[in-house]
One Martini backbone bead per residue (centre of mass of N, CA, C, O) as a GRO file, in nm:
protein
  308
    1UNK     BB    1  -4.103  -2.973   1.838
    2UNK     BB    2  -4.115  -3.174   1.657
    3UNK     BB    3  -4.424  -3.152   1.520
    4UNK     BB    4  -4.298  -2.845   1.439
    5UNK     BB    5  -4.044  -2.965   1.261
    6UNK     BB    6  -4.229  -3.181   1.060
    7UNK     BB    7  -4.419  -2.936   0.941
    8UNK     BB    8  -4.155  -2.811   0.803
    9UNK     BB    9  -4.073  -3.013   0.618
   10UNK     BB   10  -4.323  -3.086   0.471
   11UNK     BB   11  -4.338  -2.761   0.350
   12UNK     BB   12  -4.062  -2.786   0.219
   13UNK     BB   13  -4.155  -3.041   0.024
   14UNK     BB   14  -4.347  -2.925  -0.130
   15UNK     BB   15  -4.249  -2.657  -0.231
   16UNK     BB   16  -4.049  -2.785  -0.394
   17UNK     BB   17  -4.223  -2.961  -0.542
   18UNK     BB   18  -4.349  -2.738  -0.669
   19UNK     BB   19  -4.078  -2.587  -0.810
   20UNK     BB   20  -4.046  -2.807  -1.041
   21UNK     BB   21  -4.297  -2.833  -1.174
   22UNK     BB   22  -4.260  -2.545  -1.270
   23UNK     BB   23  -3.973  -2.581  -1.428
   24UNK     BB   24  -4.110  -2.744  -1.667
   25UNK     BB   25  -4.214  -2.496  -1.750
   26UNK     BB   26  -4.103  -2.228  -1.995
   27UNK     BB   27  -4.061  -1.912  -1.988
   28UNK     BB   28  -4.116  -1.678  -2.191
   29UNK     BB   29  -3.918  -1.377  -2.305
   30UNK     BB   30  -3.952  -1.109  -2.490
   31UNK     BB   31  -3.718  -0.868  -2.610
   32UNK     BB   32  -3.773  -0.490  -2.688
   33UNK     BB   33  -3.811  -0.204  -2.802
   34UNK     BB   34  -3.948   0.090  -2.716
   35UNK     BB   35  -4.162   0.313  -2.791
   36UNK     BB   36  -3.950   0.557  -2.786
   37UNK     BB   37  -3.683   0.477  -2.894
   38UNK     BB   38  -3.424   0.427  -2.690
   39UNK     BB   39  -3.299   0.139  -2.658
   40UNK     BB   40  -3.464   0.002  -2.446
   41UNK     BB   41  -3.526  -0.352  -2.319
   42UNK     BB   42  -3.812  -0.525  -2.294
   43UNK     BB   43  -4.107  -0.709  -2.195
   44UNK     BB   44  -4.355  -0.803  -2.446
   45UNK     BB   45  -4.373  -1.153  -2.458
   46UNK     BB   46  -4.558  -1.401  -2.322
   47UNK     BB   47  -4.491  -1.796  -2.303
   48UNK     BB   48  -4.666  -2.088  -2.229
   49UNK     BB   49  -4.608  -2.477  -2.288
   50UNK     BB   50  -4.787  -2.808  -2.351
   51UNK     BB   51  -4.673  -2.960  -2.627
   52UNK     BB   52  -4.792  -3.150  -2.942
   53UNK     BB   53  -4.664  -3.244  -3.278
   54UNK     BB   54  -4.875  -3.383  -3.530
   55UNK     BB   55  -4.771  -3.640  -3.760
   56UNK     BB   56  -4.942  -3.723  -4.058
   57UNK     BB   57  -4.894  -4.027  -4.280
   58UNK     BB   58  -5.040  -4.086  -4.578
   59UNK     BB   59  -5.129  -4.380  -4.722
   60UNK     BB   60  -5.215  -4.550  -5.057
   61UNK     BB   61  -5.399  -4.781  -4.860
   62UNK     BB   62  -5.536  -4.601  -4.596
   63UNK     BB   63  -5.324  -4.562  -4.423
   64UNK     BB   64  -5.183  -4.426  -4.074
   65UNK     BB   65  -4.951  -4.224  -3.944
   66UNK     BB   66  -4.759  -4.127  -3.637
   67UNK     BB   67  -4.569  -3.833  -3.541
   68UNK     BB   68  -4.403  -3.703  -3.230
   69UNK     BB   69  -4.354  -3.343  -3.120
   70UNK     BB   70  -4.205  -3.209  -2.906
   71UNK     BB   71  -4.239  -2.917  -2.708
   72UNK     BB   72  -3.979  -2.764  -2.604
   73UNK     BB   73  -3.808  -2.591  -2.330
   74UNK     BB   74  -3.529  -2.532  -2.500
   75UNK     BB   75  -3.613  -2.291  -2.725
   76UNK     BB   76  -3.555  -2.040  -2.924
   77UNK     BB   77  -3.610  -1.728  -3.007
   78UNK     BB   78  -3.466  -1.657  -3.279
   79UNK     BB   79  -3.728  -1.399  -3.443
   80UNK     BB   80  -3.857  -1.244  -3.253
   81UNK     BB   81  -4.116  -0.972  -3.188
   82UNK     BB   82  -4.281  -0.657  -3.126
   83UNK     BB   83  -4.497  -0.462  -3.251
   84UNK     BB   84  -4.450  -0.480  -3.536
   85UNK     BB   85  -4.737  -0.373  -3.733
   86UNK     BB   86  -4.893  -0.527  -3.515
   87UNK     BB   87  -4.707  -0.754  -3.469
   88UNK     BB   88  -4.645  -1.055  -3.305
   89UNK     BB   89  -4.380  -1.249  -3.211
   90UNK     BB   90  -4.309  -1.631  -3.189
   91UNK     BB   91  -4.017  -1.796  -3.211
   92UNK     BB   92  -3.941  -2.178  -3.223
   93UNK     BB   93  -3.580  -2.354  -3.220
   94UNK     BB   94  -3.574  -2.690  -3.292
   95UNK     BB   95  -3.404  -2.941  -3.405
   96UNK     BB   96  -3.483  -2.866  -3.687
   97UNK     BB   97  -3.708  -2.632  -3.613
   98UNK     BB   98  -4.013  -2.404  -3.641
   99UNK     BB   99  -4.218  -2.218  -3.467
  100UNK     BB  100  -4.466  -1.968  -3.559
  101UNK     BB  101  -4.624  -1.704  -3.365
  102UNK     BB  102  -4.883  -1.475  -3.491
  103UNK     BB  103  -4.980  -1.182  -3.363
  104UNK     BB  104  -5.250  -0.969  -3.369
  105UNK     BB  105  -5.398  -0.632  -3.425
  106UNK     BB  106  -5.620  -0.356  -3.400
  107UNK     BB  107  -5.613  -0.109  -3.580
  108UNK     BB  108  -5.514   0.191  -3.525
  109UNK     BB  109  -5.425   0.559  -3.450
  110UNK     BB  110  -5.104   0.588  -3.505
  111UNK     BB  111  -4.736   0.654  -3.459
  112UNK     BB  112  -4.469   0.433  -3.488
  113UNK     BB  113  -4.255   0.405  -3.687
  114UNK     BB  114  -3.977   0.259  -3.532
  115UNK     BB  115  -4.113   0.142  -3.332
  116UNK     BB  116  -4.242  -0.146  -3.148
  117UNK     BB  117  -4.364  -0.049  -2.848
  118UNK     BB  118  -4.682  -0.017  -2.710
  119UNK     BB  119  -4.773   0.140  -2.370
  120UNK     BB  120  -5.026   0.335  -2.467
  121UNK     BB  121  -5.174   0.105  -2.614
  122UNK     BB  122  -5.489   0.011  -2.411
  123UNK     BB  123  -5.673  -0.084  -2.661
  124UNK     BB  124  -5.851  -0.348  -2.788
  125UNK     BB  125  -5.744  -0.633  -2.981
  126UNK     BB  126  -5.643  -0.967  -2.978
  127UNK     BB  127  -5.468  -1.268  -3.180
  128UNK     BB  128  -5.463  -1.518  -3.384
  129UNK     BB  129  -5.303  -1.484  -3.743
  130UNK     BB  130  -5.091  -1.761  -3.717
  131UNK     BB  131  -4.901  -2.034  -3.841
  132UNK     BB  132  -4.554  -2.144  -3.869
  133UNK     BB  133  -4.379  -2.532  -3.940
  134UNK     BB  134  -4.119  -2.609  -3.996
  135UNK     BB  135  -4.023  -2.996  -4.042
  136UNK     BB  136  -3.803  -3.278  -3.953
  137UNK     BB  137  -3.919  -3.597  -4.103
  138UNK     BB  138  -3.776  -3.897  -4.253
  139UNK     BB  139  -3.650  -3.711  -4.475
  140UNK     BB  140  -3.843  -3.442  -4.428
  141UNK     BB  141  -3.972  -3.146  -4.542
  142UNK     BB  142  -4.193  -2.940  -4.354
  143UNK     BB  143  -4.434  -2.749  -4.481
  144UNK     BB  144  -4.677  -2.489  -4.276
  145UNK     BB  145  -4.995  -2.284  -4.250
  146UNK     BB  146  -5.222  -2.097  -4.079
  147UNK     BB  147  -5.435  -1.887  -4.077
  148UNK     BB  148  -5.754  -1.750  -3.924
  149UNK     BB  149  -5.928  -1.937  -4.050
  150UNK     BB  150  -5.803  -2.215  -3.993
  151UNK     BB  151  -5.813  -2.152  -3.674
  152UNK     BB  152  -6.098  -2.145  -3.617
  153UNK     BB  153  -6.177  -2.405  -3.682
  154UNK     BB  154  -5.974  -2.519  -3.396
  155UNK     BB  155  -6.000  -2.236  -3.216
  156UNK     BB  156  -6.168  -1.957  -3.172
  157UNK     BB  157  -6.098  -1.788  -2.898
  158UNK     BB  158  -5.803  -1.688  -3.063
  159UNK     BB  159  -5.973  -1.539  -3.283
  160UNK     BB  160  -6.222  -1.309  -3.166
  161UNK     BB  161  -6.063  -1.172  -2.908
  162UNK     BB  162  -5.876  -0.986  -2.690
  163UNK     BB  163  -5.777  -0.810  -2.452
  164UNK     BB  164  -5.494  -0.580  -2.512
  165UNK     BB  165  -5.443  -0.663  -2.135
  166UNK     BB  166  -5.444  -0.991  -2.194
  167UNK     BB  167  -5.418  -1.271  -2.136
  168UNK     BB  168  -5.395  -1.646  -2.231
  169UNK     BB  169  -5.576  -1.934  -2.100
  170UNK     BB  170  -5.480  -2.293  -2.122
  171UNK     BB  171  -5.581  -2.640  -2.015
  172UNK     BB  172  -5.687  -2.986  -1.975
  173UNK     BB  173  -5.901  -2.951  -1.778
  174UNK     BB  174  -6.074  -2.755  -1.955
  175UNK     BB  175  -5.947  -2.767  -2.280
  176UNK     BB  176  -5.867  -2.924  -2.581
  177UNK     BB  177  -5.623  -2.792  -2.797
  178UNK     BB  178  -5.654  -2.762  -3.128
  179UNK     BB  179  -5.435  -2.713  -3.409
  180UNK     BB  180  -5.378  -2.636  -3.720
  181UNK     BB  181  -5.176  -2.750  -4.028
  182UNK     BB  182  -5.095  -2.670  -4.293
  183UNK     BB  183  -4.963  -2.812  -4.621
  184UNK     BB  184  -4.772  -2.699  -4.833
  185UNK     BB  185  -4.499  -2.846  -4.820
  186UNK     BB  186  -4.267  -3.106  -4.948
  187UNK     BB  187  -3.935  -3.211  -4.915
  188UNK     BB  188  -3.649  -3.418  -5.001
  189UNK     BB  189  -3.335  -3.441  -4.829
  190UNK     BB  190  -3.183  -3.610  -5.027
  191UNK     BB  191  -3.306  -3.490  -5.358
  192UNK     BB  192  -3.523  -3.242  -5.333
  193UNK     BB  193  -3.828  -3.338  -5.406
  194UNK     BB  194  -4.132  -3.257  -5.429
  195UNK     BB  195  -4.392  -3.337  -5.303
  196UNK     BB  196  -4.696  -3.431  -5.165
  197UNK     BB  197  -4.908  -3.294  -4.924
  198UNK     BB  198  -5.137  -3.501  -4.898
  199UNK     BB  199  -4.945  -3.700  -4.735
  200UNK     BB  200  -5.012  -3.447  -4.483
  201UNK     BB  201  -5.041  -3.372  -4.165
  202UNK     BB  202  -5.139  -3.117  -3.902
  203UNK     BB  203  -5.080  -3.036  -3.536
  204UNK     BB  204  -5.158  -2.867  -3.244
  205UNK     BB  205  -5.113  -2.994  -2.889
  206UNK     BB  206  -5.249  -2.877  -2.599
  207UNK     BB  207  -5.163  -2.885  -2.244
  208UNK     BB  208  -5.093  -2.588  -2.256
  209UNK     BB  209  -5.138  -2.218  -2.235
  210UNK     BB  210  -4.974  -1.924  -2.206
  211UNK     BB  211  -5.028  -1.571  -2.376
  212UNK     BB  212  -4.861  -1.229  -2.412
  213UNK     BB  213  -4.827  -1.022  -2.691
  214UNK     BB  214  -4.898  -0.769  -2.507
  215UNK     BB  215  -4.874  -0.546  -2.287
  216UNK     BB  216  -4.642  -0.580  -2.088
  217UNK     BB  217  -4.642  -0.589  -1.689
  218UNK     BB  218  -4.330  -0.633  -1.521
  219UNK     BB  219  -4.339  -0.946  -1.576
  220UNK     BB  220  -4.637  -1.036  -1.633
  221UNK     BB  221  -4.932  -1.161  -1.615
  222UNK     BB  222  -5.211  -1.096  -1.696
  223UNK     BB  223  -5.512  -1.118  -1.706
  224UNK     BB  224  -5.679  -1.399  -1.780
  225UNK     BB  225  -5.813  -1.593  -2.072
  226UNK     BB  226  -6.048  -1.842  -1.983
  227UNK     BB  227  -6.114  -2.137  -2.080
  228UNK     BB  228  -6.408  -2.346  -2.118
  229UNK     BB  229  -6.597  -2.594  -2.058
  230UNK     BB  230  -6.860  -2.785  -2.058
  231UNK     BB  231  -7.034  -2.791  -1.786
  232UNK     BB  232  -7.281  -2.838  -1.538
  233UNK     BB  233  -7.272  -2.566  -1.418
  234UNK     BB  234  -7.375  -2.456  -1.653
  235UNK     BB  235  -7.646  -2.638  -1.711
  236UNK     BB  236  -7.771  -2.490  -1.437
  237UNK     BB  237  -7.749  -2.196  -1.562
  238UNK     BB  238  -7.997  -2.275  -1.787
  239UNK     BB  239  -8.214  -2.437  -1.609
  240UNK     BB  240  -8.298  -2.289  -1.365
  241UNK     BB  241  -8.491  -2.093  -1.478
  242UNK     BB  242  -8.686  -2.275  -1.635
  243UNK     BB  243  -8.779  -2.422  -1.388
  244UNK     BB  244  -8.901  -2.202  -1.260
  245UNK     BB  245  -9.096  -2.121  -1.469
  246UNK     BB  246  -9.243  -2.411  -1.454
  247UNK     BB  247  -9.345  -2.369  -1.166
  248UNK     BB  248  -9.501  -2.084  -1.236
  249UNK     BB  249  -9.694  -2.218  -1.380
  250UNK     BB  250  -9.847  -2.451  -1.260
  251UNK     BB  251  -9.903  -2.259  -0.987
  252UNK     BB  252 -10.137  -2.110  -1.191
  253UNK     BB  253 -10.311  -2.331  -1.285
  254UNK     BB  254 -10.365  -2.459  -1.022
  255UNK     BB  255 -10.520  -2.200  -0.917
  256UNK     BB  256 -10.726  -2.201  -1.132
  257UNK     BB  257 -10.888  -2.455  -1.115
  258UNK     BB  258 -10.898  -2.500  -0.744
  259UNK     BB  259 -10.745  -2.232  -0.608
  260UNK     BB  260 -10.716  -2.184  -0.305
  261UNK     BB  261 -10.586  -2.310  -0.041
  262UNK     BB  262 -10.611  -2.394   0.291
  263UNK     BB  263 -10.514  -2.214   0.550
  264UNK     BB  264 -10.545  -2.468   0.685
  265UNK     BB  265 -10.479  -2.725   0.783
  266UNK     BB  266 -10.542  -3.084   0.909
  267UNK     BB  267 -10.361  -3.062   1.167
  268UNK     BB  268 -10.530  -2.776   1.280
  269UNK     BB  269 -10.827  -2.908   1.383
  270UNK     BB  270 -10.811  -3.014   1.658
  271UNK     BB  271 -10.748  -2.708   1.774
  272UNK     BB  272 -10.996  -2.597   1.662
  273UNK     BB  273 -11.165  -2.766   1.835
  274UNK     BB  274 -11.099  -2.678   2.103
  275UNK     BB  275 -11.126  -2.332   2.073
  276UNK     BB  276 -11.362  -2.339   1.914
  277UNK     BB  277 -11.630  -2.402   1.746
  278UNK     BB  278 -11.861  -2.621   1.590
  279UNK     BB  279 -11.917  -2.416   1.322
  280UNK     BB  280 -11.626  -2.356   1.240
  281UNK     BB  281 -11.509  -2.639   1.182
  282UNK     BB  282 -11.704  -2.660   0.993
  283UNK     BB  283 -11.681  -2.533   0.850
  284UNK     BB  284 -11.394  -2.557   0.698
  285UNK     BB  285 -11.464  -2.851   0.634
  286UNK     BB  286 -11.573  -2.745   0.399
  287UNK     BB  287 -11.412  -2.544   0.253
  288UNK     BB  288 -11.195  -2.774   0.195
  289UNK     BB  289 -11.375  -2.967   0.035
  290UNK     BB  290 -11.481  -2.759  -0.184
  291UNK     BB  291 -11.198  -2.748  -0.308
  292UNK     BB  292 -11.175  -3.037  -0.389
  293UNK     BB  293 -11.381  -3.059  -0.585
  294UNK     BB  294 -11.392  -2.731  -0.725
  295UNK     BB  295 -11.599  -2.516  -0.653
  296UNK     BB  296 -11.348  -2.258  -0.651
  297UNK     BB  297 -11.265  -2.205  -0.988
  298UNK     BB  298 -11.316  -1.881  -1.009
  299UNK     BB  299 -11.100  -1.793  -0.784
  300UNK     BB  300 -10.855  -1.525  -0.864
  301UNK     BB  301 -10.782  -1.414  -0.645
  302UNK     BB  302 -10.563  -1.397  -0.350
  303UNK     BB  303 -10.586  -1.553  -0.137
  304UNK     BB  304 -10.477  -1.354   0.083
  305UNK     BB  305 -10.464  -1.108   0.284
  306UNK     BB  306 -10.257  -0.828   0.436
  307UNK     BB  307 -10.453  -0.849   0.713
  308UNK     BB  308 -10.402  -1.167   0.774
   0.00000   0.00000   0.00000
């Protein structure tokens, strides 16, 4: 009883440890009225980060500093909305500043109306197709916008299309994603007068993302496009084939020069002198030698037939 009361402690201190680790990320849920404008509103995106926003400062002198923005978990979501024409959008709002993720789908032929939510147009592709960044730090107001093209040299995964009933997941284990942001404006909230853009640089280091903009199922991810760094088993699954090939090229060239080996090994001569005659034992070990010699370089034909 101890034992088994002692397995019940740890399996219930695992299971604790588990679920605060969980709710260290938290879940975003946006809700939009659906697709029939009934006004009943339901769970249409949903999105899971663990990022940090990186503002780079450059100095006329050729120095550059960083400074690090955590995106919080405890952002709010005010501006965000689903599927109106065509685009959900993501805004979180912290501390005076504001990121919004703008997820883009292929236009279909629908009749969308006044409706925000599309329930029954389960095929097509989304994309990441915007990143907009408000950002207060150091007395400065800093705005950057990213568009489709500029997210592309940064992570194609997320803008070449995504099948529009599946999530998107990366994490750091899989590969570490950053995301550009042009800096548009620098405004100085002293006295208001509009800086350079180019002293200042911004990024955003994802170390997890999961994301769903369109036709959420139930209040849950569906299957995720999962990103994948290129490792070992990648490099294996394209190098066995080759592999392969070059061992079949190998004994084609081999059987071609020397011919078919011999059908008896050197090993199984002694049994064949006990139990054969002398002159097959002998016969044997001359086509041995001729074979290792080369005298049987014509020989085309299969090893053995069918029948042996």
């Amino acid at each position: 009883m101890r034992l088994l009361y002692s397995a019940f402690l740890i399996l219930s201190l695992e299971y604790a440890i588990g679920e605060l680790s969980r709710d260290k990320i938290h879940l975003y849920k946006i809700k939009d009225v659906d697709f029939l404008n009934t006004k009943v509103e339901r769970v249409c995106l949903l999105a899971e980060f663990d990022a940090i926003i990186v503002l780079t400062n450059k100095f006329s002198n050729g120095s550059n500093q960083e400074y690090s923005l955590v995106l919080p978990q405890d952002a709010t979501t005010v501006g965000s909305f689903c599927n109106n024409k065509y685009i959900s959008r993501l805004q979180l709002n912290f501390h005076g500043n504001s990121l919004i993720f703008e997820f883009a789908r292929n236009k279909i032929d629908i009749e969308i109306h006044e409706a925000t939510y599309c329930n029954d147009c389960n095929y097509g592709n989304w994309y990441l197709n915007q990143i907009i960044g408000n950002f207060s730090y150091m007395g400065d107001i800093i705005h950057g916008t990213s568009n489709v093209d500029q997210l592309r040299k940064g992570y194609p995964g997320l803008t070449n299309g995504i099948g529009i009933k599946r999530a998107f997941k990366c994490n750091k284990d899989d590969n570490l994603i950053t995301l550009p942001i042009h800096i548009d404006q620098v405004t100085h909230a002293s006295n208001g007068e509009v800086g350079y853009t180019d002293e200042w640089q911004a990024e955003i280091r994802f170390f997890l993302i999961h994301v769903q903009p369109f036709l959420v199922y139930k209040e849950h991810f569906s299957d995720p496009y999962l990103c994948r760094d290129v490792t070992a088993s990648h490099v294996l699954v394209i190098l066995l084939p080759l592999i392969y090939f070059a061992i079949f090229i190998l004994f084609y060239r081999v059987k071609q020069a020397y011919g078919c080996p011999p059908k008896r090994m050197p090993w199984s001569w002694k049994g064949k002198m006990k139990t054969g005659s002398p002159s097959d034992t002998k016969f044997e070990i001359e086509e041995s030698a001729n074979i290792i010699s080369g005298e049987f370089t014509s020989i085309q034909a299969p090893c053995y037939s069918d029948s042996e």
